[in-house]
CSV table of C-alpha atoms in Angstrom, one decimal:
chain,number,residue,atom,x,y,z
D,1,UNK,CA,-33.4,85.5,-120.0
D,2,UNK,CA,-33.3,85.0,-123.7
D,3,UNK,CA,-36.5,86.2,-125.4
D,4,UNK,CA,-38.1,84.8,-128.5
D,5,UNK,CA,-40.0,86.8,-131.1
D,6,UNK,CA,-43.7,86.2,-130.9
D,7,UNK,CA,-44.1,85.4,-134.6
D,8,UNK,CA,-41.8,82.5,-135.5
D,9,UNK,CA,-43.3,79.5,-137.3
D,10,UNK,CA,-45.4,78.1,-134.5
D,11,UNK,CA,-45.4,74.3,-134.0
D,12,UNK,CA,-48.5,72.5,-135.2
D,13,UNK,CA,-49.8,70.7,-132.2
D,14,UNK,CA,-50.8,67.1,-132.3
D,15,UNK,CA,-54.5,66.4,-132.2
D,16,UNK,CA,-54.3,65.5,-128.5
D,17,UNK,CA,-52.5,68.8,-127.6
D,18,UNK,CA,-54.9,70.8,-129.9
D,19,UNK,CA,-58.0,69.3,-128.3
D,20,UNK,CA,-57.0,69.9,-124.7
D,21,UNK,CA,-55.9,73.5,-125.5
D,22,UNK,CA,-59.3,74.3,-127.0
D,23,UNK,CA,-61.5,72.4,-124.6
D,24,UNK,CA,-59.7,73.5,-121.5
D,25,UNK,CA,-57.6,76.3,-120.1
D,26,UNK,CA,-54.5,74.2,-120.9
D,27,UNK,CA,-53.1,70.9,-119.6
D,28,UNK,CA,-52.3,70.3,-116.0
D,29,UNK,CA,-49.9,67.5,-115.0
D,30,UNK,CA,-51.3,64.1,-116.2
D,31,UNK,CA,-54.0,65.5,-118.5
D,32,UNK,CA,-52.2,64.6,-121.8
D,33,UNK,CA,-51.7,61.1,-120.5
D,34,UNK,CA,-55.4,60.8,-119.5
D,35,UNK,CA,-56.5,61.8,-123.0
D,36,UNK,CA,-54.2,59.3,-124.5
D,37,UNK,CA,-55.7,56.6,-122.3
D,38,UNK,CA,-59.4,57.5,-122.9
D,39,UNK,CA,-59.0,58.7,-126.5
D,40,UNK,CA,-59.8,62.1,-128.0
D,41,UNK,CA,-63.5,61.3,-128.5
D,42,UNK,CA,-63.7,59.8,-125.0
D,43,UNK,CA,-62.3,63.0,-123.6
D,44,UNK,CA,-64.7,65.2,-125.6
D,45,UNK,CA,-67.6,63.2,-124.3
D,46,UNK,CA,-66.3,63.5,-120.7
D,47,UNK,CA,-66.1,67.2,-121.0
D,48,UNK,CA,-69.6,67.6,-122.6
D,49,UNK,CA,-71.1,65.6,-119.7
D,50,UNK,CA,-69.2,66.8,-116.6
D,51,UNK,CA,-69.4,64.8,-113.4
D,52,UNK,CA,-69.4,66.1,-109.8
D,53,UNK,CA,-66.4,67.9,-108.5
D,54,UNK,CA,-63.8,65.7,-106.7
D,55,UNK,CA,-64.2,65.8,-102.9
D,56,UNK,CA,-61.1,68.0,-102.4
D,57,UNK,CA,-62.4,70.7,-104.6
D,58,UNK,CA,-65.9,70.5,-103.0
D,59,UNK,CA,-64.2,71.0,-99.6
D,60,UNK,CA,-62.3,74.0,-100.9
D,61,UNK,CA,-65.5,75.6,-102.3
D,62,UNK,CA,-67.3,75.2,-99.0
D,63,UNK,CA,-65.0,77.7,-97.5
D,64,UNK,CA,-66.8,80.4,-99.4
D,65,UNK,CA,-70.2,81.0,-97.6
D,66,UNK,CA,-71.6,83.6,-100.1
D,67,UNK,CA,-71.4,81.0,-102.9
D,68,UNK,CA,-74.7,79.3,-101.7
D,69,UNK,CA,-76.6,82.6,-101.1
D,70,UNK,CA,-79.3,83.9,-103.5
D,71,UNK,CA,-79.3,87.5,-104.7
D,72,UNK,CA,-81.9,88.5,-102.1
D,73,UNK,CA,-80.0,86.8,-99.3
D,74,UNK,CA,-76.8,88.6,-100.4
D,75,UNK,CA,-78.5,91.9,-100.3
D,76,UNK,CA,-80.0,91.3,-96.9
D,77,UNK,CA,-76.7,90.1,-95.4
D,78,UNK,CA,-74.1,92.2,-97.3
D,79,UNK,CA,-75.9,95.2,-98.9
D,80,UNK,CA,-74.9,98.7,-97.8
D,81,UNK,CA,-78.5,99.9,-97.7
D,82,UNK,CA,-80.2,96.8,-96.4
D,83,UNK,CA,-84.0,96.5,-96.2
D,84,UNK,CA,-85.2,98.0,-92.9
D,85,UNK,CA,-81.8,99.1,-91.7
D,86,UNK,CA,-82.7,102.7,-91.2
D,87,UNK,CA,-80.3,105.6,-91.2
D,88,UNK,CA,-76.6,104.8,-90.8
D,89,UNK,CA,-73.9,106.8,-89.1
D,90,UNK,CA,-70.5,107.3,-91.0
D,91,UNK,CA,-68.8,104.5,-89.2
D,92,UNK,CA,-71.6,102.0,-89.9
D,93,UNK,CA,-71.7,103.1,-93.5
D,94,UNK,CA,-67.9,102.5,-93.8
D,95,UNK,CA,-68.2,99.0,-92.2
D,96,UNK,CA,-71.2,98.1,-94.5
D,97,UNK,CA,-69.2,99.2,-97.6
D,98,UNK,CA,-66.3,97.1,-96.6
D,99,UNK,CA,-68.5,94.1,-95.9
D,100,UNK,CA,-70.4,94.6,-99.2
D,101,UNK,CA,-67.2,93.8,-101.1
D,102,UNK,CA,-67.0,90.2,-99.6
D,103,UNK,CA,-69.4,88.6,-102.1
D,104,UNK,CA,-67.4,89.9,-105.1
D,105,UNK,CA,-64.1,88.9,-103.6
D,106,UNK,CA,-65.3,85.4,-102.8
D,107,UNK,CA,-66.9,85.0,-106.3
D,108,UNK,CA,-63.6,86.0,-107.9
D,109,UNK,CA,-61.6,83.5,-105.9
D,110,UNK,CA,-64.1,80.7,-106.5
D,111,UNK,CA,-64.2,81.4,-110.3
D,112,UNK,CA,-60.4,81.1,-110.5
D,113,UNK,CA,-60.2,78.1,-108.2
D,114,UNK,CA,-62.7,76.3,-110.4
D,115,UNK,CA,-61.0,77.3,-113.6
D,116,UNK,CA,-57.6,76.1,-112.4
D,117,UNK,CA,-58.6,73.0,-110.4
D,118,UNK,CA,-61.8,71.6,-111.9
D,119,UNK,CA,-61.4,68.5,-114.1
D,120,UNK,CA,-64.6,69.7,-115.9
D,121,UNK,CA,-62.6,72.1,-117.9
D,122,UNK,CA,-65.0,72.6,-120.8
D,123,UNK,CA,-67.6,73.6,-118.3
D,124,UNK,CA,-65.3,76.3,-117.0
D,125,UNK,CA,-64.5,77.4,-120.5
D,126,UNK,CA,-68.2,77.7,-121.3
D,127,UNK,CA,-68.9,79.6,-118.1
D,128,UNK,CA,-66.3,82.2,-119.2
D,129,UNK,CA,-67.8,82.2,-122.7
D,130,UNK,CA,-71.4,82.7,-121.7
D,131,UNK,CA,-70.6,85.2,-118.9
D,132,UNK,CA,-68.7,87.2,-121.5
D,133,UNK,CA,-71.6,86.9,-123.9
D,134,UNK,CA,-74.2,88.0,-121.3
D,135,UNK,CA,-71.7,90.4,-119.6
D,136,UNK,CA,-72.5,92.4,-116.5
D,137,UNK,CA,-69.9,94.5,-114.7
D,138,UNK,CA,-69.3,94.5,-111.0
D,139,UNK,CA,-68.2,98.1,-111.3
D,140,UNK,CA,-71.8,99.3,-111.6
D,141,UNK,CA,-73.5,99.7,-108.2
D,142,UNK,CA,-75.3,96.7,-106.8
D,143,UNK,CA,-74.2,94.5,-109.7
D,144,UNK,CA,-71.0,94.0,-107.7
D,145,UNK,CA,-73.0,92.4,-104.9
D,146,UNK,CA,-74.9,90.1,-107.3
D,147,UNK,CA,-72.3,89.2,-109.9
D,148,UNK,CA,-71.3,85.9,-108.1
D,149,UNK,CA,-75.0,84.8,-107.8
D,150,UNK,CA,-75.5,85.8,-111.4
D,151,UNK,CA,-72.8,83.3,-112.5
D,152,UNK,CA,-74.1,80.7,-110.1
D,153,UNK,CA,-77.8,81.0,-110.8
D,154,UNK,CA,-78.1,82.3,-114.4
D,155,UNK,CA,-75.0,81.0,-116.2
D,156,UNK,CA,-73.5,77.8,-114.7
D,157,UNK,CA,-76.7,75.7,-114.7
D,158,UNK,CA,-77.3,76.3,-118.4
D,159,UNK,CA,-73.8,76.2,-120.1
D,160,UNK,CA,-74.6,72.9,-121.9
D,161,UNK,CA,-78.4,73.2,-121.8
D,162,UNK,CA,-81.1,75.2,-123.7
D,163,UNK,CA,-80.1,78.6,-125.0
D,164,UNK,CA,-83.7,79.7,-124.3
D,165,UNK,CA,-83.3,78.8,-120.6
D,166,UNK,CA,-80.0,80.6,-120.5
D,167,UNK,CA,-81.5,83.6,-122.1
D,168,UNK,CA,-84.4,83.7,-119.7
D,169,UNK,CA,-82.3,83.2,-116.6
D,170,UNK,CA,-80.0,86.1,-117.6
D,171,UNK,CA,-82.9,88.4,-118.5
D,172,UNK,CA,-84.6,87.9,-115.1
D,173,UNK,CA,-81.5,88.0,-112.9
D,174,UNK,CA,-81.2,91.2,-110.8
D,175,UNK,CA,-77.6,91.7,-111.9
D,176,UNK,CA,-78.6,92.0,-115.5
D,177,UNK,CA,-81.8,93.9,-114.7
D,178,UNK,CA,-79.7,96.5,-112.8
D,179,UNK,CA,-76.7,96.6,-115.1
D,180,UNK,CA,-78.7,97.4,-118.2
D,181,UNK,CA,-81.4,99.4,-116.3
D,182,UNK,CA,-84.3,97.2,-117.3
D,183,UNK,CA,-85.5,97.3,-113.6
D,184,UNK,CA,-86.4,101.0,-114.3
D,185,UNK,CA,-88.1,100.3,-117.6
D,186,UNK,CA,-91.6,101.7,-117.2
D,187,UNK,CA,-94.6,102.6,-119.5
D,188,UNK,CA,-94.7,106.4,-119.3
D,189,UNK,CA,-98.4,106.7,-118.6
D,190,UNK,CA,-98.8,103.6,-116.4
D,191,UNK,CA,-100.1,103.6,-112.8
D,192,UNK,CA,-96.6,102.8,-111.6
D,193,UNK,CA,-94.8,105.7,-113.4
D,194,UNK,CA,-93.3,107.9,-110.7
D,195,UNK,CA,-89.9,109.0,-109.5
D,196,UNK,CA,-87.1,107.1,-111.3
D,197,UNK,CA,-89.7,104.8,-112.8
D,198,UNK,CA,-91.3,107.2,-115.2
D,199,UNK,CA,-90.3,106.3,-118.7
D,200,UNK,CA,-89.2,103.7,-121.3
D,201,UNK,CA,-85.6,102.5,-121.0
D,202,UNK,CA,-84.3,100.8,-124.1
D,203,UNK,CA,-80.8,99.8,-122.8
D,204,UNK,CA,-81.5,96.2,-122.2
D,205,UNK,CA,-83.8,95.7,-125.2
D,206,UNK,CA,-81.1,97.1,-127.5
D,207,UNK,CA,-78.4,94.8,-126.1
D,208,UNK,CA,-80.8,91.9,-126.0
D,209,UNK,CA,-81.1,92.1,-129.8
D,210,UNK,CA,-77.7,93.4,-130.7
D,211,UNK,CA,-75.5,91.3,-128.4
D,212,UNK,CA,-77.4,88.5,-126.8
D,213,UNK,CA,-79.5,87.1,-129.7
D,214,UNK,CA,-79.8,88.4,-133.3
D,215,UNK,CA,-76.6,90.3,-133.6
D,216,UNK,CA,-75.9,93.7,-135.1
D,217,UNK,CA,-76.6,92.4,-138.6
D,218,UNK,CA,-79.7,90.4,-137.5
D,219,UNK,CA,-82.2,92.5,-139.5
D,220,UNK,CA,-84.2,94.2,-136.8
D,221,UNK,CA,-85.0,97.9,-136.7
D,222,UNK,CA,-85.1,100.7,-134.1
D,223,UNK,CA,-88.8,100.2,-134.0
D,224,UNK,CA,-88.2,96.6,-133.0
D,225,UNK,CA,-85.9,97.8,-130.2
D,226,UNK,CA,-88.7,100.2,-128.9
D,227,UNK,CA,-91.3,97.4,-129.1
D,228,UNK,CA,-89.0,95.0,-127.2
D,229,UNK,CA,-88.5,97.7,-124.5
D,230,UNK,CA,-92.3,98.2,-124.2
D,231,UNK,CA,-92.8,94.4,-124.0
D,232,UNK,CA,-90.2,94.2,-121.1
D,233,UNK,CA,-91.7,97.1,-119.0
D,234,UNK,CA,-92.3,96.1,-115.4
D,235,UNK,CA,-89.5,93.5,-115.3
D,236,UNK,CA,-87.5,94.0,-112.1
D,237,UNK,CA,-86.8,92.8,-108.7
D,238,UNK,CA,-88.4,93.2,-105.3
D,239,UNK,CA,-88.1,96.7,-103.8
D,240,UNK,CA,-88.9,98.5,-100.6
D,241,UNK,CA,-90.7,96.3,-98.0
D,242,UNK,CA,-91.0,93.5,-100.6
D,243,UNK,CA,-87.3,92.9,-100.2
D,244,UNK,CA,-87.8,91.9,-96.5
D,245,UNK,CA,-89.9,88.9,-97.4
D,246,UNK,CA,-89.3,88.1,-101.1
D,247,UNK,CA,-88.2,84.6,-101.9
D,248,UNK,CA,-88.0,85.2,-105.7
D,249,UNK,CA,-85.2,87.3,-107.1
D,250,UNK,CA,-87.4,88.3,-110.1
D,251,UNK,CA,-90.5,90.5,-109.8
D,252,UNK,CA,-93.0,91.6,-112.4
D,253,UNK,CA,-94.7,95.0,-111.6
D,254,UNK,CA,-97.9,95.0,-113.6
D,255,UNK,CA,-98.5,98.6,-112.7
D,256,UNK,CA,-95.5,99.7,-114.7
D,257,UNK,CA,-96.2,97.5,-117.8
D,258,UNK,CA,-97.2,98.7,-121.2
D,259,UNK,CA,-100.3,96.7,-122.0
D,260,UNK,CA,-100.8,98.1,-125.5
D,261,UNK,CA,-100.7,96.0,-128.7
D,262,UNK,CA,-97.2,95.9,-130.2
D,263,UNK,CA,-95.5,94.6,-133.3
D,264,UNK,CA,-92.1,92.9,-133.1
D,265,UNK,CA,-90.3,91.7,-136.2
D,266,UNK,CA,-93.5,92.0,-138.1
D,267,UNK,CA,-95.4,89.8,-135.6
D,268,UNK,CA,-98.4,91.2,-133.5
D,269,UNK,CA,-97.9,90.9,-129.8
D,270,UNK,CA,-101.0,91.5,-127.8
D,271,UNK,CA,-100.9,93.0,-124.3
D,272,UNK,CA,-100.8,90.1,-121.8
D,273,UNK,CA,-98.4,91.2,-119.1
D,274,UNK,CA,-95.5,89.0,-118.1
D,275,UNK,CA,-96.3,86.5,-120.9
D,276,UNK,CA,-95.4,89.1,-123.5
D,277,UNK,CA,-91.8,89.0,-122.4
D,278,UNK,CA,-91.7,85.3,-122.4
D,279,UNK,CA,-93.1,85.3,-126.0
D,280,UNK,CA,-90.4,87.9,-127.0
D,281,UNK,CA,-87.6,85.6,-125.6
D,282,UNK,CA,-89.2,82.6,-127.4
D,283,UNK,CA,-89.1,84.5,-130.7
D,284,UNK,CA,-85.5,85.6,-130.3
D,285,UNK,CA,-84.2,82.2,-129.1
D,286,UNK,CA,-85.6,80.5,-132.2
D,287,UNK,CA,-84.7,83.1,-134.8
D,288,UNK,CA,-82.4,82.2,-137.6
D,289,UNK,CA,-80.3,85.3,-137.0
D,290,UNK,CA,-79.8,84.2,-133.4
D,291,UNK,CA,-78.6,80.8,-134.6
D,292,UNK,CA,-76.1,82.5,-136.9
D,293,UNK,CA,-74.9,84.9,-134.3
D,294,UNK,CA,-74.4,82.3,-131.6
D,295,UNK,CA,-72.8,79.8,-134.0
D,296,UNK,CA,-70.4,82.5,-135.3
D,297,UNK,CA,-69.2,83.3,-131.8
D,298,UNK,CA,-68.8,79.6,-130.8
D,299,UNK,CA,-66.8,79.0,-134.0
D,300,UNK,CA,-64.7,82.1,-133.5
D,301,UNK,CA,-63.9,81.0,-129.9
D,302,UNK,CA,-63.1,77.3,-130.7
D,303,UNK,CA,-61.8,77.4,-134.3
D,304,UNK,CA,-60.5,80.8,-135.7
D,305,UNK,CA,-60.8,84.6,-135.3
D,306,UNK,CA,-62.5,84.5,-138.7
D,307,UNK,CA,-64.3,81.2,-138.7
D,308,UNK,CA,-65.2,79.3,-141.9
D,309,UNK,CA,-68.7,80.3,-143.0
D,310,UNK,CA,-69.6,76.7,-143.9
D,311,UNK,CA,-69.0,75.7,-140.3
D,312,UNK,CA,-71.0,78.5,-138.9
D,313,UNK,CA,-73.9,77.6,-141.2
D,314,UNK,CA,-73.8,73.9,-140.1
D,315,UNK,CA,-73.8,75.0,-136.5
D,316,UNK,CA,-76.7,77.3,-137.0
D,317,UNK,CA,-78.7,74.5,-138.7
D,318,UNK,CA,-77.9,72.3,-135.7
D,319,UNK,CA,-78.9,75.1,-133.3
D,320,UNK,CA,-82.3,75.5,-135.0
D,321,UNK,CA,-82.9,71.7,-135.4
D,322,UNK,CA,-82.4,71.1,-131.6
D,323,UNK,CA,-84.2,74.2,-130.3
D,324,UNK,CA,-80.9,75.8,-129.2
D,325,UNK,CA,-79.4,72.8,-127.5
D,326,UNK,CA,-75.9,74.0,-126.6
D,327,UNK,CA,-74.5,70.6,-125.9
D,328,UNK,CA,-75.6,69.4,-129.4
D,329,UNK,CA,-74.2,72.4,-131.1
D,330,UNK,CA,-70.8,71.9,-129.4
D,331,UNK,CA,-70.8,68.2,-130.2
D,332,UNK,CA,-71.3,69.2,-133.9
D,333,UNK,CA,-68.5,71.7,-133.7
D,334,UNK,CA,-66.0,69.3,-132.1
D,335,UNK,CA,-66.8,66.6,-134.7
D,336,UNK,CA,-66.3,69.0,-137.6
D,337,UNK,CA,-63.3,68.7,-139.9
D,338,UNK,CA,-62.7,72.5,-139.4
D,339,UNK,CA,-62.2,72.1,-135.7
D,340,UNK,CA,-59.3,69.6,-136.2
D,341,UNK,CA,-57.9,71.2,-139.4
D,342,UNK,CA,-54.2,71.7,-138.9
D,343,UNK,CA,-54.3,75.2,-140.4
D,344,UNK,CA,-56.3,76.4,-137.3
D,345,UNK,CA,-54.3,74.4,-134.7
D,346,UNK,CA,-52.3,76.6,-132.3
D,347,UNK,CA,-53.5,79.8,-133.9
D,348,UNK,CA,-55.9,81.3,-131.3
D,349,UNK,CA,-54.1,83.9,-129.3
D,350,UNK,CA,-54.9,83.6,-125.6
D,351,UNK,CA,-56.6,86.4,-123.8
D,352,UNK,CA,-54.8,87.4,-120.5
D,353,UNK,CA,-57.3,85.4,-118.6
D,354,UNK,CA,-56.6,82.3,-120.6
D,355,UNK,CA,-52.8,82.8,-120.5
D,356,UNK,CA,-52.7,83.2,-116.8
D,357,UNK,CA,-54.9,80.2,-116.2
D,358,UNK,CA,-52.8,78.1,-118.6
D,359,UNK,CA,-49.7,78.9,-116.7
D,360,UNK,CA,-51.3,78.1,-113.3
D,361,UNK,CA,-52.6,74.8,-114.6
D,362,UNK,CA,-49.3,73.8,-116.3
D,363,UNK,CA,-47.4,74.5,-113.1
D,364,UNK,CA,-49.7,72.3,-110.9
D,365,UNK,CA,-52.9,73.8,-109.7
D,366,UNK,CA,-53.1,73.5,-105.9
D,367,UNK,CA,-50.5,76.1,-104.8
D,368,UNK,CA,-51.5,79.1,-107.0
D,369,UNK,CA,-53.2,81.9,-105.1
D,370,UNK,CA,-56.3,83.3,-106.8
D,371,UNK,CA,-55.6,86.9,-105.5
D,372,UNK,CA,-52.3,86.9,-107.3
D,373,UNK,CA,-54.0,85.9,-110.5
D,374,UNK,CA,-56.6,88.7,-110.0
D,375,UNK,CA,-53.9,91.2,-109.5
D,376,UNK,CA,-52.2,90.1,-112.7
D,377,UNK,CA,-55.5,90.3,-114.6
D,378,UNK,CA,-55.9,93.9,-113.6
D,379,UNK,CA,-52.4,94.7,-114.8
D,380,UNK,CA,-53.3,93.2,-118.2
D,381,UNK,CA,-56.4,95.3,-118.5
D,382,UNK,CA,-58.7,92.3,-118.1
D,383,UNK,CA,-60.0,92.5,-114.5
D,384,UNK,CA,-62.3,89.7,-113.6
D,385,UNK,CA,-66.0,90.7,-113.6
D,386,UNK,CA,-65.1,94.2,-114.5
D,387,UNK,CA,-65.6,94.7,-118.3
D,388,UNK,CA,-67.5,97.9,-118.3
D,389,UNK,CA,-69.1,97.5,-121.8
D,390,UNK,CA,-72.0,95.1,-122.4
D,391,UNK,CA,-70.2,93.3,-125.3
D,392,UNK,CA,-67.7,91.7,-122.9
D,393,UNK,CA,-64.0,91.1,-123.6
D,394,UNK,CA,-62.8,90.3,-127.1
D,395,UNK,CA,-61.3,86.9,-127.8
D,396,UNK,CA,-59.4,87.8,-131.0
D,397,UNK,CA,-55.7,88.3,-131.5
D,398,UNK,CA,-56.0,91.9,-132.6
D,399,UNK,CA,-57.4,92.9,-129.3
D,400,UNK,CA,-54.6,91.6,-127.1
D,401,UNK,CA,-51.4,91.2,-129.2
D,402,UNK,CA,-49.1,94.2,-128.9
D,403,UNK,CA,-45.4,94.6,-128.0
D,404,UNK,CA,-46.1,96.0,-124.5
D,405,UNK,CA,-48.4,93.2,-123.6
D,406,UNK,CA,-46.0,90.6,-124.9
D,407,UNK,CA,-43.2,92.0,-122.8
D,408,UNK,CA,-45.5,91.9,-119.8
D,409,UNK,CA,-46.3,88.3,-120.4
D,410,UNK,CA,-42.7,87.3,-120.7
D,411,UNK,CA,-41.9,89.2,-117.4
D,412,UNK,CA,-44.8,87.5,-115.7
D,413,UNK,CA,-43.7,84.1,-117.0
D,414,UNK,CA,-40.2,84.7,-115.6
D,415,UNK,CA,-41.5,85.7,-112.2
D,416,UNK,CA,-44.0,82.8,-112.1
D,417,UNK,CA,-41.3,80.3,-113.0
D,418,UNK,CA,-39.0,81.4,-110.2
D,419,UNK,CA,-41.6,80.7,-107.6
D,420,UNK,CA,-45.3,80.8,-107.1
D,421,UNK,CA,-47.7,80.1,-104.2
D,422,UNK,CA,-47.1,80.7,-100.5
D,423,UNK,CA,-43.9,78.6,-100.4
D,424,UNK,CA,-42.5,80.3,-103.5
D,425,UNK,CA,-42.0,76.9,-105.2
D,426,UNK,CA,-40.0,77.2,-108.5
D,427,UNK,CA,-41.6,75.6,-111.5
D,428,UNK,CA,-39.7,72.4,-112.5
D,429,UNK,CA,-38.8,72.5,-116.2
D,430,UNK,CA,-38.8,68.7,-116.7
D,431,UNK,CA,-42.3,68.3,-115.2
D,432,UNK,CA,-43.5,71.3,-117.2
D,433,UNK,CA,-42.1,69.8,-120.5
D,434,UNK,CA,-44.0,66.6,-119.7
D,435,UNK,CA,-47.2,68.5,-119.0
D,436,UNK,CA,-47.2,70.7,-122.1
D,437,UNK,CA,-46.3,68.0,-124.5
D,438,UNK,CA,-45.1,68.5,-128.1
D,439,UNK,CA,-46.2,72.0,-128.6
D,440,UNK,CA,-42.9,73.7,-129.2
D,441,UNK,CA,-41.4,74.5,-132.6
D,442,UNK,CA,-37.9,73.3,-133.5
D,443,UNK,CA,-36.7,76.9,-133.1
D,444,UNK,CA,-38.3,77.3,-129.6
D,445,UNK,CA,-37.1,73.9,-128.5
D,446,UNK,CA,-33.5,74.7,-129.6
D,447,UNK,CA,-33.6,77.9,-127.5
D,448,UNK,CA,-34.9,76.0,-124.5
D,449,UNK,CA,-32.3,73.2,-124.8
D,450,UNK,CA,-29.4,75.6,-125.2
D,451,UNK,CA,-30.4,77.6,-122.1
D,452,UNK,CA,-29.4,76.9,-118.4
D,453,UNK,CA,-31.7,74.6,-116.5
D,454,UNK,CA,-32.8,77.4,-114.2
D,455,UNK,CA,-34.2,79.4,-117.2
D,456,UNK,CA,-36.0,76.7,-119.1
D,457,UNK,CA,-39.3,76.8,-117.2
D,458,UNK,CA,-39.5,80.6,-117.8
D,459,UNK,CA,-38.7,80.1,-121.5
D,460,UNK,CA,-41.5,77.5,-121.9
D,461,UNK,CA,-44.1,79.7,-120.1
D,462,UNK,CA,-43.1,82.8,-122.0
D,463,UNK,CA,-42.7,81.0,-125.3
D,464,UNK,CA,-44.8,82.0,-128.4
D,465,UNK,CA,-46.5,78.6,-128.4
D,466,UNK,CA,-47.6,79.1,-124.8
D,467,UNK,CA,-49.4,82.3,-125.7
D,468,UNK,CA,-51.5,80.5,-128.3
D,469,UNK,CA,-54.1,77.8,-128.0
């Protein structure tokens, strides 16, 4: 196969191609024609207001029973140390551990099926964006059991809604409470301070300020981190016998809470139990630094690795004016001249996740096996639900573009083009060209046209243009 250097002059996509590559994980057969029929603005409105899944996709998702279970139900049915199970012999323990991996496996397959097959592509893009923003890792203990319900309960319902609601849902979910240790966060001299619950744990409070809301340059101090940690003492999930009958996945233990008077960002916070935490989240969700931080990340994802500051400022103003309405901020972003500026078109380097999904969608979605995609993601050092650091995976070119990764992508594109799915169906180059549209530069198109028919699909999927969005 003839390879192409990754840095030729990339083709400037048309507006239709640009919009679909930013609002989705890439076009699937018929998508470009659909946008041409409804218009770019019509397509954007469709994506900002997603409809129900088509019946075929609904039927496919019903094959995954853990999808509908709450965190507590998952623990009762799939946990290794289930409530009331008593002592286990080695064989029982081995079987429990094998069974405990089922929820994560199903969650991973469901995430990829939705990302490849759902017509609500912007919804899937935003699920990935927000999960990465509020990252938890399945590699840490019980988080692996809960990561699917975290996405289902704390991320998906809020991707176009209120940032404050999203913030609260992630803060109270057991996956986040466990991952960043806030379930152990305890006032040292409280009535509930014993065993592992014997001291202040600042992990979640620090990431709440640095990553989830204000950002590292947000203007808070270490004293504010400590105050936030004190405010959030006692936040956790049902334990012991409570787990046998608990309906709620969040539990506030007043015995472990610090009821002292606190100061956060110069504001007095009086001791009032659970309400203190809600007040803290209210302050953070409406803070100008949070508006700037979230707006920067959205502009970085949808426009450029270093986004124009004027755009970030306008998005932040919209964020504050709408009390953090995510849909309204996105609408402002997509209406902006910066979003459609040709200098930014086709210039965002795809992460491995985005690249693999774009290949699967371009080839025709139904036959791609999720487990093959999961295996490829591990090879590209971007395993699904397994970013170990709280900041999530980077979405900038410098994080993913290197010679070795480029060769891996080209090799994968070649293998994928030769045959994918259970029937090993080769990708048809003529259909692929129709699906991808006018995204190839004259140089790339010349290489494709001069190559044998059997190599053209691989050349398109491994082209420089295919690796950018």
